[in-house]
PDB file of C-alpha atoms in Angstrom:
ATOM      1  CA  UNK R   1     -23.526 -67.399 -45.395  1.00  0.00           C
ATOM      2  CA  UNK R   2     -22.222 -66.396 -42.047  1.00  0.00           C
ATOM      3  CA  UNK R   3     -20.204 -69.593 -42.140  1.00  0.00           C
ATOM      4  CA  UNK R   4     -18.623 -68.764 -45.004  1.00  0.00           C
ATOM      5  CA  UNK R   5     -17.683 -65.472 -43.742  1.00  0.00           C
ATOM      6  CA  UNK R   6     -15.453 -66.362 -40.630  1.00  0.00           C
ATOM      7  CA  UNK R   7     -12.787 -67.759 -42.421  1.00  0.00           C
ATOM      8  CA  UNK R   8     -12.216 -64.245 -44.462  1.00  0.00           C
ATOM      9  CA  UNK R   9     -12.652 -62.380 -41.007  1.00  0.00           C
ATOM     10  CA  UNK R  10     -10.444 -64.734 -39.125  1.00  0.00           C
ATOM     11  CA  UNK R  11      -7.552 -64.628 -41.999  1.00  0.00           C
ATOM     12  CA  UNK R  12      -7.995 -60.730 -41.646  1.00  0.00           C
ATOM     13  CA  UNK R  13      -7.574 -60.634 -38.179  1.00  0.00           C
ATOM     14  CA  UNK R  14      -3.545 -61.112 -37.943  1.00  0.00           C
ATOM     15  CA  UNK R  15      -3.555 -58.067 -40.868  1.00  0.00           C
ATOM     16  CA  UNK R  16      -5.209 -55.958 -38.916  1.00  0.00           C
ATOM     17  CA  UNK R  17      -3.173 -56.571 -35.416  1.00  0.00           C
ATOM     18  CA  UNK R  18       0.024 -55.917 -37.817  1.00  0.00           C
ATOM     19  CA  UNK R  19      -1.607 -52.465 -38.535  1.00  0.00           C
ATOM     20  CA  UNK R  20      -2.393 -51.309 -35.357  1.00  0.00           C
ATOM     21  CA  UNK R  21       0.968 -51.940 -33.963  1.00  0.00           C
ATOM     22  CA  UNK R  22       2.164 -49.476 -37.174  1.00  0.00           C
ATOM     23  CA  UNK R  23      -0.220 -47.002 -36.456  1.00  0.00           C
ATOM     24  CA  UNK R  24       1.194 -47.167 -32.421  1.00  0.00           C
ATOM     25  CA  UNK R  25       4.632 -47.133 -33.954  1.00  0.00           C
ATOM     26  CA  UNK R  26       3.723 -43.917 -36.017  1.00  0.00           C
ATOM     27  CA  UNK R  27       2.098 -42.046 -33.461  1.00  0.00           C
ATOM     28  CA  UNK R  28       5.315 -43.110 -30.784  1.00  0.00           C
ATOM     29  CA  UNK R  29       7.274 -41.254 -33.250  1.00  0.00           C
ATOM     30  CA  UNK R  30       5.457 -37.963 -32.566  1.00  0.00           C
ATOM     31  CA  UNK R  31       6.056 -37.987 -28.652  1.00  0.00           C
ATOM     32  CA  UNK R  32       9.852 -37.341 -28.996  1.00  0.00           C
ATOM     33  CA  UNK R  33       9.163 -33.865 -31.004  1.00  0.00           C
ATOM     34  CA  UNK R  34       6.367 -33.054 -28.832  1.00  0.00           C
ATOM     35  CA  UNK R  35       8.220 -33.605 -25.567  1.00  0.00           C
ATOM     36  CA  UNK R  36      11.332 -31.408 -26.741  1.00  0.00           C
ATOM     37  CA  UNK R  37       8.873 -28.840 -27.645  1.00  0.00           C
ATOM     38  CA  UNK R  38       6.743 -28.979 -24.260  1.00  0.00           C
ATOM     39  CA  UNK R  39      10.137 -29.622 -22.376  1.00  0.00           C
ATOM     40  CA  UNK R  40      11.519 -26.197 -23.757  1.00  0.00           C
ATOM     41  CA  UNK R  41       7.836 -24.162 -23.109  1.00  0.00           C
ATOM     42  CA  UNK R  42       8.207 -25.092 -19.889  1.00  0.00           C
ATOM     43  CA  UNK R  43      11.375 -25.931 -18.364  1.00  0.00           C
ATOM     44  CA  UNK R  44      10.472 -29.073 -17.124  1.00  0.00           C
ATOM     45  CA  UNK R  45      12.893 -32.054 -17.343  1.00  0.00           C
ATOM     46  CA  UNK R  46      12.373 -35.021 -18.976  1.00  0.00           C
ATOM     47  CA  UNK R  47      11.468 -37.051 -15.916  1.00  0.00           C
ATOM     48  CA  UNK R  48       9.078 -34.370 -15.101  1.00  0.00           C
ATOM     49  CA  UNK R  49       7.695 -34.869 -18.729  1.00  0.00           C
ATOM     50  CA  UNK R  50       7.682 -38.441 -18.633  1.00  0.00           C
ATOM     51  CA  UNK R  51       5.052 -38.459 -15.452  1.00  0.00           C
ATOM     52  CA  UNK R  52       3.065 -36.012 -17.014  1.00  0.00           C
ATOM     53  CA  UNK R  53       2.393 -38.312 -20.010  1.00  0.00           C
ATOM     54  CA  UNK R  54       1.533 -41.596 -18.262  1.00  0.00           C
ATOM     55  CA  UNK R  55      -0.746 -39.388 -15.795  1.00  0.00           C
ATOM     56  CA  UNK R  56      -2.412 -37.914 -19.176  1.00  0.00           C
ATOM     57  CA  UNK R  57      -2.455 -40.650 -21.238  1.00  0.00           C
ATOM     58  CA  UNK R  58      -4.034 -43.038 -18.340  1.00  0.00           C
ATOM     59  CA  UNK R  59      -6.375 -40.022 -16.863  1.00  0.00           C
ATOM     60  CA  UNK R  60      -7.785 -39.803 -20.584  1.00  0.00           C
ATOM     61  CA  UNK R  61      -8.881 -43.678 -20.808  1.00  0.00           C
ATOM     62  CA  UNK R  62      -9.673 -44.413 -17.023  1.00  0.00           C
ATOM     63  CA  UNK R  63     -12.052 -41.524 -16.509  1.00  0.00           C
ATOM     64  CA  UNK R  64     -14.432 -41.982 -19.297  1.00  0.00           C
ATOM     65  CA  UNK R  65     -14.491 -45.856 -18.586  1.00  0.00           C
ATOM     66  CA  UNK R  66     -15.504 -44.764 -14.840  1.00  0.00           C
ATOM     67  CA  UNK R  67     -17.979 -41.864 -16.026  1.00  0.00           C
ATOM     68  CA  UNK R  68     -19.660 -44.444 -18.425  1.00  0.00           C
ATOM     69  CA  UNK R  69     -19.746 -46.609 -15.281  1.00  0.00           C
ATOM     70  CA  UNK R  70     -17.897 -49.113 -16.867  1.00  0.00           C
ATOM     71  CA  UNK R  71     -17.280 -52.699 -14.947  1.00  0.00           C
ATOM     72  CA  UNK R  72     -14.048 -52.615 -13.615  1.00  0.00           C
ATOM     73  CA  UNK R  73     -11.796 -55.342 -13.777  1.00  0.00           C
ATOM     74  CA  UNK R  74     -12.311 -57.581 -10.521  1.00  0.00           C
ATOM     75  CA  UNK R  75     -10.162 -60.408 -10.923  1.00  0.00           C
ATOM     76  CA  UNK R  76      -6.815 -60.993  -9.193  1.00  0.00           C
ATOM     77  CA  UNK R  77      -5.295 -61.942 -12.567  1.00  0.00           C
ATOM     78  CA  UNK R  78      -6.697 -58.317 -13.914  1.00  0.00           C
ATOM     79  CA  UNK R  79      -5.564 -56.404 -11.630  1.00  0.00           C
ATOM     80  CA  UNK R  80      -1.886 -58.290 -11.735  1.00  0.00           C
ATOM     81  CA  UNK R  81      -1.433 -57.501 -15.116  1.00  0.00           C
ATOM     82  CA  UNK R  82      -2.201 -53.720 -14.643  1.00  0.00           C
ATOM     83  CA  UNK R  83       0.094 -53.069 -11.903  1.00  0.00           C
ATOM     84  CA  UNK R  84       2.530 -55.016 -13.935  1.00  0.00           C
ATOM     85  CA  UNK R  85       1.704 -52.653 -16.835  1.00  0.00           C
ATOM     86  CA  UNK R  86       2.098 -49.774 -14.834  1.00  0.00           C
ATOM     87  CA  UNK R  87       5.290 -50.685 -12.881  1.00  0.00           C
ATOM     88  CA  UNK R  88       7.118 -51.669 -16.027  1.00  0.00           C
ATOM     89  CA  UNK R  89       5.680 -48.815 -17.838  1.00  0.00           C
ATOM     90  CA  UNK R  90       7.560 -46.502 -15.079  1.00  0.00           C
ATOM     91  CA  UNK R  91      10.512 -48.049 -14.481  1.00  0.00           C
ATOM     92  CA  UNK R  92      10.983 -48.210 -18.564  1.00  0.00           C
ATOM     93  CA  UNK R  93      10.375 -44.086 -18.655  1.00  0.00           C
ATOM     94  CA  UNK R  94      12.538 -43.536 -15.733  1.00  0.00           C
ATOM     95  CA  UNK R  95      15.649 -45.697 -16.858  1.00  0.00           C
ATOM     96  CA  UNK R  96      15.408 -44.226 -20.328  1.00  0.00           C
ATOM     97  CA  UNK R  97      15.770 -40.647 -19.407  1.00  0.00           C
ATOM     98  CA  UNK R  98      18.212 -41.519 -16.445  1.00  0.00           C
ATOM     99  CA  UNK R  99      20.258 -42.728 -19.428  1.00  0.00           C
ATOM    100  CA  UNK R 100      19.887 -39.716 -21.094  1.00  0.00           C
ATOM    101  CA  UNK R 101      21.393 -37.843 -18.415  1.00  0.00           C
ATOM    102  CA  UNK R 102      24.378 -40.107 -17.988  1.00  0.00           C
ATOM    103  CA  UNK R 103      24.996 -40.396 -21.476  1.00  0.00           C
ATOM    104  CA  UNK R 104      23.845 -39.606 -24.474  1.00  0.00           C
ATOM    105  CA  UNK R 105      20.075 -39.388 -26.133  1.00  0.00           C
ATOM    106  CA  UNK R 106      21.480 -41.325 -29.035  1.00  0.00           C
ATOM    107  CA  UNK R 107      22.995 -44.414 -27.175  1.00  0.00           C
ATOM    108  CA  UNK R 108      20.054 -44.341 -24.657  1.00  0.00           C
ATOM    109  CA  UNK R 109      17.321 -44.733 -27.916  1.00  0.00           C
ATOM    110  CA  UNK R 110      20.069 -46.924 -29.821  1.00  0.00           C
ATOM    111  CA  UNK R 111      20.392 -49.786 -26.831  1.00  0.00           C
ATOM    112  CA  UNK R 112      16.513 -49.405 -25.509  1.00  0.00           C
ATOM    113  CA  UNK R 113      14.828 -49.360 -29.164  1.00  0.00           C
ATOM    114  CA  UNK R 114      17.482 -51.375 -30.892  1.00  0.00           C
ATOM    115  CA  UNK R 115      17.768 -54.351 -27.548  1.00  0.00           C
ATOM    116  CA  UNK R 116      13.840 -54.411 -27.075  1.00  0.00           C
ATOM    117  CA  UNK R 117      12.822 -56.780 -30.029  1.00  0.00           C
ATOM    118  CA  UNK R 118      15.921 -58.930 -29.865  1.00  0.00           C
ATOM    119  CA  UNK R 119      14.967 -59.934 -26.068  1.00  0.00           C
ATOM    120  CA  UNK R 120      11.259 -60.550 -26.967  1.00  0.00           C
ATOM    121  CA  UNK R 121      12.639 -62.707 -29.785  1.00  0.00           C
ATOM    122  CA  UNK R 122      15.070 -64.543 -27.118  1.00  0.00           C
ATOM    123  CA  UNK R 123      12.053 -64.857 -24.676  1.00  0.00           C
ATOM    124  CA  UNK R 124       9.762 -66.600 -27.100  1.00  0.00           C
ATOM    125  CA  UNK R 125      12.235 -68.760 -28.538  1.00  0.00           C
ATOM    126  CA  UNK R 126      13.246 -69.561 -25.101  1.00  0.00           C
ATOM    127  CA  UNK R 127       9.305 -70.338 -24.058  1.00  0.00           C
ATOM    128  CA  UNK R 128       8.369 -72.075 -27.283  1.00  0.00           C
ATOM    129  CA  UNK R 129       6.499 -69.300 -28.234  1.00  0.00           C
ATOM    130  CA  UNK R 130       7.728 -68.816 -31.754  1.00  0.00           C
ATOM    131  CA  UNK R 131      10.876 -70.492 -33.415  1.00  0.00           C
ATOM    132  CA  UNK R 132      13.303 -68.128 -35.038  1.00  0.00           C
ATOM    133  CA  UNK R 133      14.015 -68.165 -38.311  1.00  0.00           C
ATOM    134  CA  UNK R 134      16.832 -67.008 -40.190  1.00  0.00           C
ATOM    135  CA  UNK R 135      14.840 -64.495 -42.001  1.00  0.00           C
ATOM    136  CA  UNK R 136      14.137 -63.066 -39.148  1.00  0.00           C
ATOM    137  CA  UNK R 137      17.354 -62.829 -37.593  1.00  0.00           C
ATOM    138  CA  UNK R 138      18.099 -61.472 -40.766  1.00  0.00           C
ATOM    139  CA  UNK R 139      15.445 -58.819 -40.697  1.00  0.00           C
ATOM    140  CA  UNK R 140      16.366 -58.386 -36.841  1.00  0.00           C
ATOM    141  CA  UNK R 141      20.155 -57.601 -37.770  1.00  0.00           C
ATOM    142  CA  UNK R 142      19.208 -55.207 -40.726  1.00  0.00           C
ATOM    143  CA  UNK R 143      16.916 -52.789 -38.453  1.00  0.00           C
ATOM    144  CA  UNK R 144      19.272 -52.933 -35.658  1.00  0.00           C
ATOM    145  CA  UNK R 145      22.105 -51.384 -38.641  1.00  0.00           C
ATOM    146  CA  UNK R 146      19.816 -49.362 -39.535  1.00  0.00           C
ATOM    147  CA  UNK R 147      18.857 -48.328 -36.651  1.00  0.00           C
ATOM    148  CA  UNK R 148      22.644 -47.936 -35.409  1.00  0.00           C
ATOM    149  CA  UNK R 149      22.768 -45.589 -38.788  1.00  0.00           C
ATOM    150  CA  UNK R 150      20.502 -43.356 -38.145  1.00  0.00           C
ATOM    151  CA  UNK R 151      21.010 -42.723 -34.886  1.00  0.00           C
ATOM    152  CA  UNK R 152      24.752 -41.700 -34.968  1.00  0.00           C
ATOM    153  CA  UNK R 153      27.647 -42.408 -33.148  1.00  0.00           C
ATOM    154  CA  UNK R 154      27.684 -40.750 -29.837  1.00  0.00           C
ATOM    155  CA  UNK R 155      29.971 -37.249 -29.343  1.00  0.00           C
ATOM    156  CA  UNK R 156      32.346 -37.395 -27.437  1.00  0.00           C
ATOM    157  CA  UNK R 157      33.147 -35.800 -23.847  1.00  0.00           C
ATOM    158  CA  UNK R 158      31.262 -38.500 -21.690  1.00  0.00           C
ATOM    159  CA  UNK R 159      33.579 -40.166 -18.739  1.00  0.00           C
ATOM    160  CA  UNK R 160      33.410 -44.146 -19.461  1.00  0.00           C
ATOM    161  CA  UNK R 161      31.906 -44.711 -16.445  1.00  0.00           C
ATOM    162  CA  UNK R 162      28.806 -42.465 -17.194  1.00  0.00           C
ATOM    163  CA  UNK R 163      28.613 -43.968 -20.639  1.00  0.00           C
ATOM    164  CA  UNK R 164      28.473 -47.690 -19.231  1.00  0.00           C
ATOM    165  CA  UNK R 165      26.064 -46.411 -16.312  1.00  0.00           C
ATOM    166  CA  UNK R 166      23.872 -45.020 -19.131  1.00  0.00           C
ATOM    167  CA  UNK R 167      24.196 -48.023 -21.408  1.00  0.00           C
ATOM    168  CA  UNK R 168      23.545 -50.404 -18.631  1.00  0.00           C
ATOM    169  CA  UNK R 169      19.929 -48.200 -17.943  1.00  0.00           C
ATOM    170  CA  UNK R 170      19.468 -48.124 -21.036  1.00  0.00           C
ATOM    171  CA  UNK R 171      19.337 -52.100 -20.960  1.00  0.00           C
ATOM    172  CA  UNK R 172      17.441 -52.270 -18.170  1.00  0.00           C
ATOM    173  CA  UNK R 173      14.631 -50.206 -19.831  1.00  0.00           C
ATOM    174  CA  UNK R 174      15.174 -52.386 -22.999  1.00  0.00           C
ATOM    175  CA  UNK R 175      13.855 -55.489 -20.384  1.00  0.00           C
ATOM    176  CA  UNK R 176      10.958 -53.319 -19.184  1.00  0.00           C
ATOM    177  CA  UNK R 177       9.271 -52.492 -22.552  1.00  0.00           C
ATOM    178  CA  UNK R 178       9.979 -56.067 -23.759  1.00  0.00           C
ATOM    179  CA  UNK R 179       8.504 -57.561 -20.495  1.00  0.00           C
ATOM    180  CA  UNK R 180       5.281 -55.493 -20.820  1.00  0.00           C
ATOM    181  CA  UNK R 181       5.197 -56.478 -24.859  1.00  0.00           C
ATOM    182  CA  UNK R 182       5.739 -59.919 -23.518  1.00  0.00           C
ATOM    183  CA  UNK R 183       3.679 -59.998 -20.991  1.00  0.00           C
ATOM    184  CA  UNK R 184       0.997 -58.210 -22.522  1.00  0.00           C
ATOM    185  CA  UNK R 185       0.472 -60.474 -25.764  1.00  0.00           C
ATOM    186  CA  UNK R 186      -1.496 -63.272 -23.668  1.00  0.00           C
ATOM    187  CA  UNK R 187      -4.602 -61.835 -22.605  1.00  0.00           C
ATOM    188  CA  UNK R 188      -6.146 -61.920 -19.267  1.00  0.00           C
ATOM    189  CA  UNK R 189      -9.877 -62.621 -18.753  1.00  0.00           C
ATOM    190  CA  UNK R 190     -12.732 -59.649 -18.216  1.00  0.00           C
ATOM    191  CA  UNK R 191      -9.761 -57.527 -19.064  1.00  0.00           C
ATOM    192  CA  UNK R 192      -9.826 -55.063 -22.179  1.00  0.00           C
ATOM    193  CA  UNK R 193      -7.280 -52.826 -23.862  1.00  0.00           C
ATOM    194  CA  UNK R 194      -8.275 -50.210 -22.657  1.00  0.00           C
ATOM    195  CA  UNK R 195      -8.592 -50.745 -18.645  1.00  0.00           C
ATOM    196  CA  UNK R 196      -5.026 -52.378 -18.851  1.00  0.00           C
ATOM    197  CA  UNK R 197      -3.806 -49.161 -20.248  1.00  0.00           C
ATOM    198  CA  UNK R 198      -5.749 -46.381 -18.308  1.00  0.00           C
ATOM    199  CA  UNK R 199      -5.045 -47.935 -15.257  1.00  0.00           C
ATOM    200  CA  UNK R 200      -1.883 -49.428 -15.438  1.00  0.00           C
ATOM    201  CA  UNK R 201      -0.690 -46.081 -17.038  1.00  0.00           C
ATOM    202  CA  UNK R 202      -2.425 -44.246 -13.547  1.00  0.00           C
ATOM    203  CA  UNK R 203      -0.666 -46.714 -11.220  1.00  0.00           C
ATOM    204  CA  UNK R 204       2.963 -45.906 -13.238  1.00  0.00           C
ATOM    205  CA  UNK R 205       2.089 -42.247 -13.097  1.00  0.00           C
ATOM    206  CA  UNK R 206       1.675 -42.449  -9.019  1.00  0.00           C
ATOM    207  CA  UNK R 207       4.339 -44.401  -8.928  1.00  0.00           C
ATOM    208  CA  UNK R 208       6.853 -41.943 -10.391  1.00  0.00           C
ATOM    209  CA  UNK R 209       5.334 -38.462  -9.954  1.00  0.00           C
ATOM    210  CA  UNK R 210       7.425 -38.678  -6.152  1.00  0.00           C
ATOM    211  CA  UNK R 211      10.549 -39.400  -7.912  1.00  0.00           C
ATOM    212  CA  UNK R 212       9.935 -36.629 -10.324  1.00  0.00           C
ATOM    213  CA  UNK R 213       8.913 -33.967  -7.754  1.00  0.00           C
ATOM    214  CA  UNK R 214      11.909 -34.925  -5.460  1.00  0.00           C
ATOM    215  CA  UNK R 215      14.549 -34.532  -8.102  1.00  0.00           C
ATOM    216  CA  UNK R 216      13.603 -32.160 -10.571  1.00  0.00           C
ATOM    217  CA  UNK R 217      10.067 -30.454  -9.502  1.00  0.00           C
ATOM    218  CA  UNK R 218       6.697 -30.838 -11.654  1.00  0.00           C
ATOM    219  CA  UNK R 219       5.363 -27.171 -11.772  1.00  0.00           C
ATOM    220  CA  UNK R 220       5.576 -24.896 -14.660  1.00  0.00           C
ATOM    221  CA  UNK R 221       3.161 -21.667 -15.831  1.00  0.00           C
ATOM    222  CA  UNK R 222       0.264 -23.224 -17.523  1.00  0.00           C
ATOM    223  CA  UNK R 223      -0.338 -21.586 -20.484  1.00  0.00           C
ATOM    224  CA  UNK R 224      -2.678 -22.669 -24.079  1.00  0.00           C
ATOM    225  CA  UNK R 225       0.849 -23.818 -25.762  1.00  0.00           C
ATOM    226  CA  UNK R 226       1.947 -25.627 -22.887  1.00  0.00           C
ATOM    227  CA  UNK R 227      -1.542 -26.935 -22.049  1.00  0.00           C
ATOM    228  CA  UNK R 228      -1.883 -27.915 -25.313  1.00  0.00           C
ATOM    229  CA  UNK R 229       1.532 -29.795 -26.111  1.00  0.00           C
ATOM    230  CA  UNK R 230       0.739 -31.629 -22.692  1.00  0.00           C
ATOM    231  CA  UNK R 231      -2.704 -32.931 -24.360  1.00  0.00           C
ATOM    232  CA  UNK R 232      -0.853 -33.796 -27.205  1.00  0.00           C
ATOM    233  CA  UNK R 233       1.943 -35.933 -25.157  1.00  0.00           C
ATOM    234  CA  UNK R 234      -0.641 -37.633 -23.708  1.00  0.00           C
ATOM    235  CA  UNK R 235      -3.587 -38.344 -26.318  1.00  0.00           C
ATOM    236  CA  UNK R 236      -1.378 -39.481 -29.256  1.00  0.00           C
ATOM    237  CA  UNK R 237       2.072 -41.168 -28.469  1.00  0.00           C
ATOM    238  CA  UNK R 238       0.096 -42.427 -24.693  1.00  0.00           C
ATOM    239  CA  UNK R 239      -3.032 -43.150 -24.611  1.00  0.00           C
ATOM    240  CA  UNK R 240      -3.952 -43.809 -28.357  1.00  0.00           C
ATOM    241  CA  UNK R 241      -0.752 -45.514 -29.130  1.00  0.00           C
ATOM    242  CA  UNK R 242      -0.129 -47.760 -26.348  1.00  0.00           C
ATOM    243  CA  UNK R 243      -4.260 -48.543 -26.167  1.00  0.00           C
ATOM    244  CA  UNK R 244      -3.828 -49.899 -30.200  1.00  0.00           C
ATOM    245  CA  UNK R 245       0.132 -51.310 -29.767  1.00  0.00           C
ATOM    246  CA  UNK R 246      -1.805 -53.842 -26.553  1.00  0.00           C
ATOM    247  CA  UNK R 247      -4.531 -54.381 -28.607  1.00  0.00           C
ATOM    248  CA  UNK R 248      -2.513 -55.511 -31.854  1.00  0.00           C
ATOM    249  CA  UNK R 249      -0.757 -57.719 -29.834  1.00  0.00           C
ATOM    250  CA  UNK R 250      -3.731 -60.121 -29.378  1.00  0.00           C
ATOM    251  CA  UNK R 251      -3.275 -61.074 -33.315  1.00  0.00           C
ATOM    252  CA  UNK R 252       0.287 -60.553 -33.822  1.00  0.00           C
ATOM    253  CA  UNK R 253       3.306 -61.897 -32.320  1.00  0.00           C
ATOM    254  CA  UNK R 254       5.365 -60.241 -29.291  1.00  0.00           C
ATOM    255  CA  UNK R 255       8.083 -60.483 -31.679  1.00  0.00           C
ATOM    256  CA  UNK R 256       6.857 -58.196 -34.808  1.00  0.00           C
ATOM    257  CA  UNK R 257       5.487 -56.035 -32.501  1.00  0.00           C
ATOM    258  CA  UNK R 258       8.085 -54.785 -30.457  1.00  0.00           C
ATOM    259  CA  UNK R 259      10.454 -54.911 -34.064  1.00  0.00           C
ATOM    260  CA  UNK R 260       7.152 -52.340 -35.020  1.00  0.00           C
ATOM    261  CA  UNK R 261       8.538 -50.111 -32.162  1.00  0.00           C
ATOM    262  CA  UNK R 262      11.522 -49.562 -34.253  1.00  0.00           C
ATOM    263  CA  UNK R 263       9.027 -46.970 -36.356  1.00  0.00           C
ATOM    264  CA  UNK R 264       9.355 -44.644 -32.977  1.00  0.00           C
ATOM    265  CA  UNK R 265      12.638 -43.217 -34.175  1.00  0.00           C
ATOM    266  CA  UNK R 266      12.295 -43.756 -37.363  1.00  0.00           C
ATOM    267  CA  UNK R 267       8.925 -41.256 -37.671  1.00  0.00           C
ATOM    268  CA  UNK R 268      10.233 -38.871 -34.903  1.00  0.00           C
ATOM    269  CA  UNK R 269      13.811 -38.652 -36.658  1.00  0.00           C
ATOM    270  CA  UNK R 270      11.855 -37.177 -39.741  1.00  0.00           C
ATOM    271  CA  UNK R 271       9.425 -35.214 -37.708  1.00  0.00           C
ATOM    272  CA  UNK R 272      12.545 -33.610 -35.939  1.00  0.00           C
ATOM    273  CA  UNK R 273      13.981 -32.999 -38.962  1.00  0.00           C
ATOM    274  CA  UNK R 274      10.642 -31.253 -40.142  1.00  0.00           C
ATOM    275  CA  UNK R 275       8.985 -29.529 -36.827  1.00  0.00           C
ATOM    276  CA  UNK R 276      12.651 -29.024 -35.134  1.00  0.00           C
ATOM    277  CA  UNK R 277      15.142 -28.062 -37.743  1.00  0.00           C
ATOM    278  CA  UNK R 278      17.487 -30.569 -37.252  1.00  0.00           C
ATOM    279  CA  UNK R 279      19.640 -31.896 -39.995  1.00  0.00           C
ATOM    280  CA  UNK R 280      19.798 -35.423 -40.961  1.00  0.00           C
ATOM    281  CA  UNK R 281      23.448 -36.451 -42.232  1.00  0.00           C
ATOM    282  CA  UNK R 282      23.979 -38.661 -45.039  1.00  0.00           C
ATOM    283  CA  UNK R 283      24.287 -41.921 -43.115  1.00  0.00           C
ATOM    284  CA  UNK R 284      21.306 -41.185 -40.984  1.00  0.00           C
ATOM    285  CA  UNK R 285      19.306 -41.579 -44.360  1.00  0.00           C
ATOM    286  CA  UNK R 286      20.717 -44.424 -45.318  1.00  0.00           C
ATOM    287  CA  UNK R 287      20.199 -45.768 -41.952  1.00  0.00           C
ATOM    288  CA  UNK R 288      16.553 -44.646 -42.025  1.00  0.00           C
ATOM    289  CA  UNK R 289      16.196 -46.574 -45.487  1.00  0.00           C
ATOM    290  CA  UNK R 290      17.681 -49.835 -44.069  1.00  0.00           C
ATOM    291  CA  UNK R 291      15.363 -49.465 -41.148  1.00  0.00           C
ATOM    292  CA  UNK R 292      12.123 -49.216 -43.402  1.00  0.00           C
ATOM    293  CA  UNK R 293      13.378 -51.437 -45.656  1.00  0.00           C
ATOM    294  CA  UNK R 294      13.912 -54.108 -42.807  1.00  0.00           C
ATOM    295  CA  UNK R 295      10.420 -53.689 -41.435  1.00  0.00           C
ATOM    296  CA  UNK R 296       8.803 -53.688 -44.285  1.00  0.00           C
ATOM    297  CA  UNK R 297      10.479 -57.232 -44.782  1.00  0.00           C
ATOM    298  CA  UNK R 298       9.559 -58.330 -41.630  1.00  0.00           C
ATOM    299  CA  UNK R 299       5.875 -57.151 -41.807  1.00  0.00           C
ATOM    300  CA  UNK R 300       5.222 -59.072 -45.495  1.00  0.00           C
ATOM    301  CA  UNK R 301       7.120 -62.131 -45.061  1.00  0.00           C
ATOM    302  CA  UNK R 302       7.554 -62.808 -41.374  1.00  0.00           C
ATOM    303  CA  UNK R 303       4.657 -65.418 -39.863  1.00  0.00           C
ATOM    304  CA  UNK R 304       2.230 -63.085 -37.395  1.00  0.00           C
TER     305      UNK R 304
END
């Protein structure tokens, strides 16, 4: 009987990795609305905001696995991966909001969503990892229109140079989340989900907590809103999200994962639209249905 039953689990398996990295993509989507909101309670910029949700999000795992006395990782191979986690994981928050600043928010998500999967593809083509297909260069291609839709063509009023400076950031942070997807889908012995995300997240937050008190300051008046939206920032789109997007990647390709990232603007564009009042033109929606459309494609049809 039990032999029987591990070819059902075991054919299950690349299902439920495929769902996990949905479930990240979905909750993603809700840290953009609840940054904006926590970023207007209490003044803090978006650098500030981003070190505040990688020291929440990795102070919420790595503290229970200590108080539960947990085995730490031990290994130099551990311990690699985690400050790799946590480096990438900082430099990929810092160059995304640094491109914010230089440019525009819609470029900066349009190059580091829409560039992410397409160098993950390139980097497991390039290893032998996966061979591309044209259905999914086709599938690629749609969600990177839609995508382009539904973001919007940035206004106008930027010098060129700021707009390449931002665009080229915006690339660079592209590499970083790609690396850590790519990185991240081979696992590393006596090393969990978890652990890799608690600590790697605490080693990113040290890392750029100095940068953020230097340029912008990290205090604000605490308050039950403000306390509250922090918790938020860092319990759903941090710590629960990136702690099931790691963990789907041990079934599922680096590939349709970070193409599942694409659900980050797609699910904070309509919670925007919902929570912030802000109006969604015409060709954002039909952006926003090529972009579903695309991953649904991609997530039925593309191999896992």
């Amino acid at each position: 009987m039990l032999v029987s039953e591990h070819p059902v689990v075991a054919a299950r398996r690349p299902a439920t990795g495929l769902w996990l990295l949905v479930s990240a993509g979905v909750l993603w989507g809700t840290g953009g609305p609840s940054g904006s909101l926590l970023a207007l309670e209490t003044g803090l910029s978006p650098l500030a905001v981003a070190a505040y949700r990688l020291a929440i999000g990795g102070t919420l795992i790595a503290v229970p696995l200590v108080l539960t006395r947990r085995a730490l990782p031990r290994s130099r191979a551990a311990w690699t991966r985690i400050t790799a986690i946590g480096i990438l994981a900082a430099i990929f928050q810092t160059c995304f909001f640094a491109a914010v600043s230089l440019s525009t928010v819609s470029l900066a998500t349009l190059l580091t969503i829409g560039a992410s999967p397409v160098l993950v593809l390139v980097a497991e083509w390039i290893t032998g990892r996966r061979r591309i297909s044209l259905p999914v260069l086709s599938t690629v291609a749609l969600a990177a229109t839609g995508l382009a839709l539904l973001v919007g063509v940035p206004p106008s009023g930027h010098s060129a140079s700021g707009v390449l400076a931002g665009a080229a950031l915006a690339l660079l942070s592209a590499g970083c989340f790609a690396a850590m997807t790519f990185v991240s889908a081979r696992p590393v012995p006596g090393l969990d989900d978890l652990a890799a995300t608690g600590l790697g997240f605490t080693i990113g937050a040290a890392a750029l907590a100095p940068l953020a008190t230097v340029t912008s300051g990290m205090s604000f008046n605490p308050g039950w809103t403000s306390v509250g939206l922090l918790l938020l920032l860092g319990t759903a789109p941090t710590a629960l999200a990136y702690t099931l997007y790691f963990r789907g990647l041990r079934t599922t390709s680096a590939g349709t994962a970070a193409l599942m990232a694409l659900l980050e603007p797609l699910v904070g564009t309509v919670l925007a639209t919902w929570i912030l009042g802000d109006r969604l033109s015409p060709t954002g929606l039909v952006g926003g249905g090529l972009l579903a459309t695309a991953l649904l494609l991609h997530a039925r049809y593309s191999p896992r």
